[in-house]
Short mmCIF file of N, CA and C in Angstrom, two decimals:
data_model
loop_
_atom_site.label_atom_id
_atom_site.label_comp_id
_atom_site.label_asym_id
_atom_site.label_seq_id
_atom_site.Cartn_x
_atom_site.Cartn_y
_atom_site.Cartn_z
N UNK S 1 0.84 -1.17 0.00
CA UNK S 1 0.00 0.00 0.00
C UNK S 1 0.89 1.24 0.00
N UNK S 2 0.54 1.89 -0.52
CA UNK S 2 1.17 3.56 -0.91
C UNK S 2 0.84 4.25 0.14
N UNK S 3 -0.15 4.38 0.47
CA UNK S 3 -1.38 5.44 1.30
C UNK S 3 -1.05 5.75 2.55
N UNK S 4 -0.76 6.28 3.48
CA UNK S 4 -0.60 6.89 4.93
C UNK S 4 -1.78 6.48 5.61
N UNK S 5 -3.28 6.63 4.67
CA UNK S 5 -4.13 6.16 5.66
C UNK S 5 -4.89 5.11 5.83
N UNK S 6 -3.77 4.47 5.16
CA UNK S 6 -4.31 3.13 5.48
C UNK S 6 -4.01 2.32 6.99
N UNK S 7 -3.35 2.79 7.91
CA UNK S 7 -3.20 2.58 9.15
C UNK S 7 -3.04 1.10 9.32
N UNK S 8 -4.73 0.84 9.94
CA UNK S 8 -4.59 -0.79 10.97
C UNK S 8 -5.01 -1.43 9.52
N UNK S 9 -4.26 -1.69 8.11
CA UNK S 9 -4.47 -2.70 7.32
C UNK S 9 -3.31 -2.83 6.34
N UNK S 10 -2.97 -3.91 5.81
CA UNK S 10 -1.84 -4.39 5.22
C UNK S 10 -2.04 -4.96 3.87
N UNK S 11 -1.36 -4.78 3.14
CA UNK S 11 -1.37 -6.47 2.28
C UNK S 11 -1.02 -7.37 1.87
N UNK S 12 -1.80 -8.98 2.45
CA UNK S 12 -0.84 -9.99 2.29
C UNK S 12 -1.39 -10.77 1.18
N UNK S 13 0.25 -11.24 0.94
CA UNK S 13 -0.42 -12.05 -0.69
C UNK S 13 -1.59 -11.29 -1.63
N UNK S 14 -2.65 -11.40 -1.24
CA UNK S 14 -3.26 -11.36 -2.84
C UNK S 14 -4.70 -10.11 -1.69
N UNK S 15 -4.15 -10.10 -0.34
CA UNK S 15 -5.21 -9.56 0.13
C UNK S 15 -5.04 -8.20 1.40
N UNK S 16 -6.24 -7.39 1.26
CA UNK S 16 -5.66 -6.48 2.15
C UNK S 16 -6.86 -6.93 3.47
N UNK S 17 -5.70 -7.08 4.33
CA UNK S 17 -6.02 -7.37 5.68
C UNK S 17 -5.93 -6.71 7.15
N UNK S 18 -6.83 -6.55 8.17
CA UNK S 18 -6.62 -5.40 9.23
C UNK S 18 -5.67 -5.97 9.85
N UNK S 19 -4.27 -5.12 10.28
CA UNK S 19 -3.87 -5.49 11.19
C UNK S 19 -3.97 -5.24 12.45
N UNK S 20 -4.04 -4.63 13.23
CA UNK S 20 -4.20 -4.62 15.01
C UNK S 20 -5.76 -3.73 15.24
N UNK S 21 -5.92 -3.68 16.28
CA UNK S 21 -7.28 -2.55 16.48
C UNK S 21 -8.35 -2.84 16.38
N UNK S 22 -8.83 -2.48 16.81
CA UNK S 22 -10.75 -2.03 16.86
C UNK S 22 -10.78 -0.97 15.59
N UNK S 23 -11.54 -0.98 14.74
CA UNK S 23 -12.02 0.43 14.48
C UNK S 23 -13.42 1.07 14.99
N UNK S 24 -12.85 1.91 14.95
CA UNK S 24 -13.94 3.03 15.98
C UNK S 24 -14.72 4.16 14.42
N UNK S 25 -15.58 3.90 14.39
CA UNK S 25 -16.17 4.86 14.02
C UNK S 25 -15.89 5.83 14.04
N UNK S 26 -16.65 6.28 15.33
CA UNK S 26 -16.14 7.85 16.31
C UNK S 26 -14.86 8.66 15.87
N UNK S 27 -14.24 8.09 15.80
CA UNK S 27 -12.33 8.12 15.70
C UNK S 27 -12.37 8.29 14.51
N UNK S 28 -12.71 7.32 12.94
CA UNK S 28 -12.45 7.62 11.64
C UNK S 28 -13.51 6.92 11.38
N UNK S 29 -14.57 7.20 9.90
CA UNK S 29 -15.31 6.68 9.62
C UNK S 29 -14.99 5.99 8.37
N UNK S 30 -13.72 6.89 7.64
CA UNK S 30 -13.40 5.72 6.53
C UNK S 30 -11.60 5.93 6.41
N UNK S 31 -11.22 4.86 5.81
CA UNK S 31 -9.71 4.74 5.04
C UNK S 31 -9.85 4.52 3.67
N UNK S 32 -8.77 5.28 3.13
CA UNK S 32 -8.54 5.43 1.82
C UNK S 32 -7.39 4.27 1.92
N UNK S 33 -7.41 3.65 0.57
CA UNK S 33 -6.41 2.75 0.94
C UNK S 33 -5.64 2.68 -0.55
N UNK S 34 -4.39 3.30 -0.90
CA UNK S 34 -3.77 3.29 -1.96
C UNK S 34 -3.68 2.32 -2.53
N UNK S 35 -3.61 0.93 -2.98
CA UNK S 35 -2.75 -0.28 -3.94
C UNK S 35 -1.81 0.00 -5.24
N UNK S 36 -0.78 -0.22 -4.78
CA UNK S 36 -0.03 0.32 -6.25
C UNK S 36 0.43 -1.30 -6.88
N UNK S 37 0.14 -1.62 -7.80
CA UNK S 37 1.12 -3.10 -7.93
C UNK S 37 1.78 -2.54 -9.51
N UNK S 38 3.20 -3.31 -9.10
CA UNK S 38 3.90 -2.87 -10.45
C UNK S 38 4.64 -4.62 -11.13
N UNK S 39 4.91 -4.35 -12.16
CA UNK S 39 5.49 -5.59 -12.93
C UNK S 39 7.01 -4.81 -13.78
N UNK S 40 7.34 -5.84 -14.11
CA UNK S 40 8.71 -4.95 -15.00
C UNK S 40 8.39 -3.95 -16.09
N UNK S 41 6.78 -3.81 -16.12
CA UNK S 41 6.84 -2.76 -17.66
C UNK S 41 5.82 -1.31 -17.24
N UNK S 42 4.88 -2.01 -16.55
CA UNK S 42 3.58 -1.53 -16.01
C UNK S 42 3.49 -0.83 -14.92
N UNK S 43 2.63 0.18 -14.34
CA UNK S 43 2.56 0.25 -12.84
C UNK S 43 1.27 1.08 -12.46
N UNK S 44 0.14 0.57 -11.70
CA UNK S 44 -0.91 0.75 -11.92
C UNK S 44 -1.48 0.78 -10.00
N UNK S 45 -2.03 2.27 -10.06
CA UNK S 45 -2.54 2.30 -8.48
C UNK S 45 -4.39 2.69 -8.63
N UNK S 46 -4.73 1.61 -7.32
CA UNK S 46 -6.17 2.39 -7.63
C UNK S 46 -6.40 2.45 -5.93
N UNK S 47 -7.37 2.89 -5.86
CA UNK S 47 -7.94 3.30 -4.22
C UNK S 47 -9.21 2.98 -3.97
N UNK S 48 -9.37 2.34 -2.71
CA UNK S 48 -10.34 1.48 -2.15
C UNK S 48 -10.71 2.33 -0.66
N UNK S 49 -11.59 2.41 -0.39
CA UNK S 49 -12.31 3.24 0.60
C UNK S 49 -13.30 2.32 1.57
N UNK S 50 -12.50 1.94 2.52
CA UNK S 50 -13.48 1.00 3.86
C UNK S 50 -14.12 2.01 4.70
N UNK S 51 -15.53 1.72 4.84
CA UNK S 51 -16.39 2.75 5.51
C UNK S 51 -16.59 1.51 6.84
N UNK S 52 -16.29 2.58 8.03
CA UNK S 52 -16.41 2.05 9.17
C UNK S 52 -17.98 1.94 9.54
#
């Protein structure tokens, strides 16, 4: 992940997964979540938005 706000989530293998925490609403209601994946020629980012 590219993104800063993607915080309590990661990605493994083929998936993006929360890592530690509760999410709180209250606190943030959504994350933007960068994905950049690149290959030797290509390089392609899109953004995914988890609503708490």
């Amino acid at each position: 992940m590219t993104s800063a706000d993607g915080g309590p989530f990661a990605v493994t293998g083929n998936q993006i997964v929360k890592t530690a925490g509760a999410l709180d609403f209250e606190t943030k209601a959504t994350y933007n979540l960068d994905v950049t994946c690149t290959d030797d020629i290509l390089q392609t980012t899109d953004t995914y938005v988890v609503k708490v």
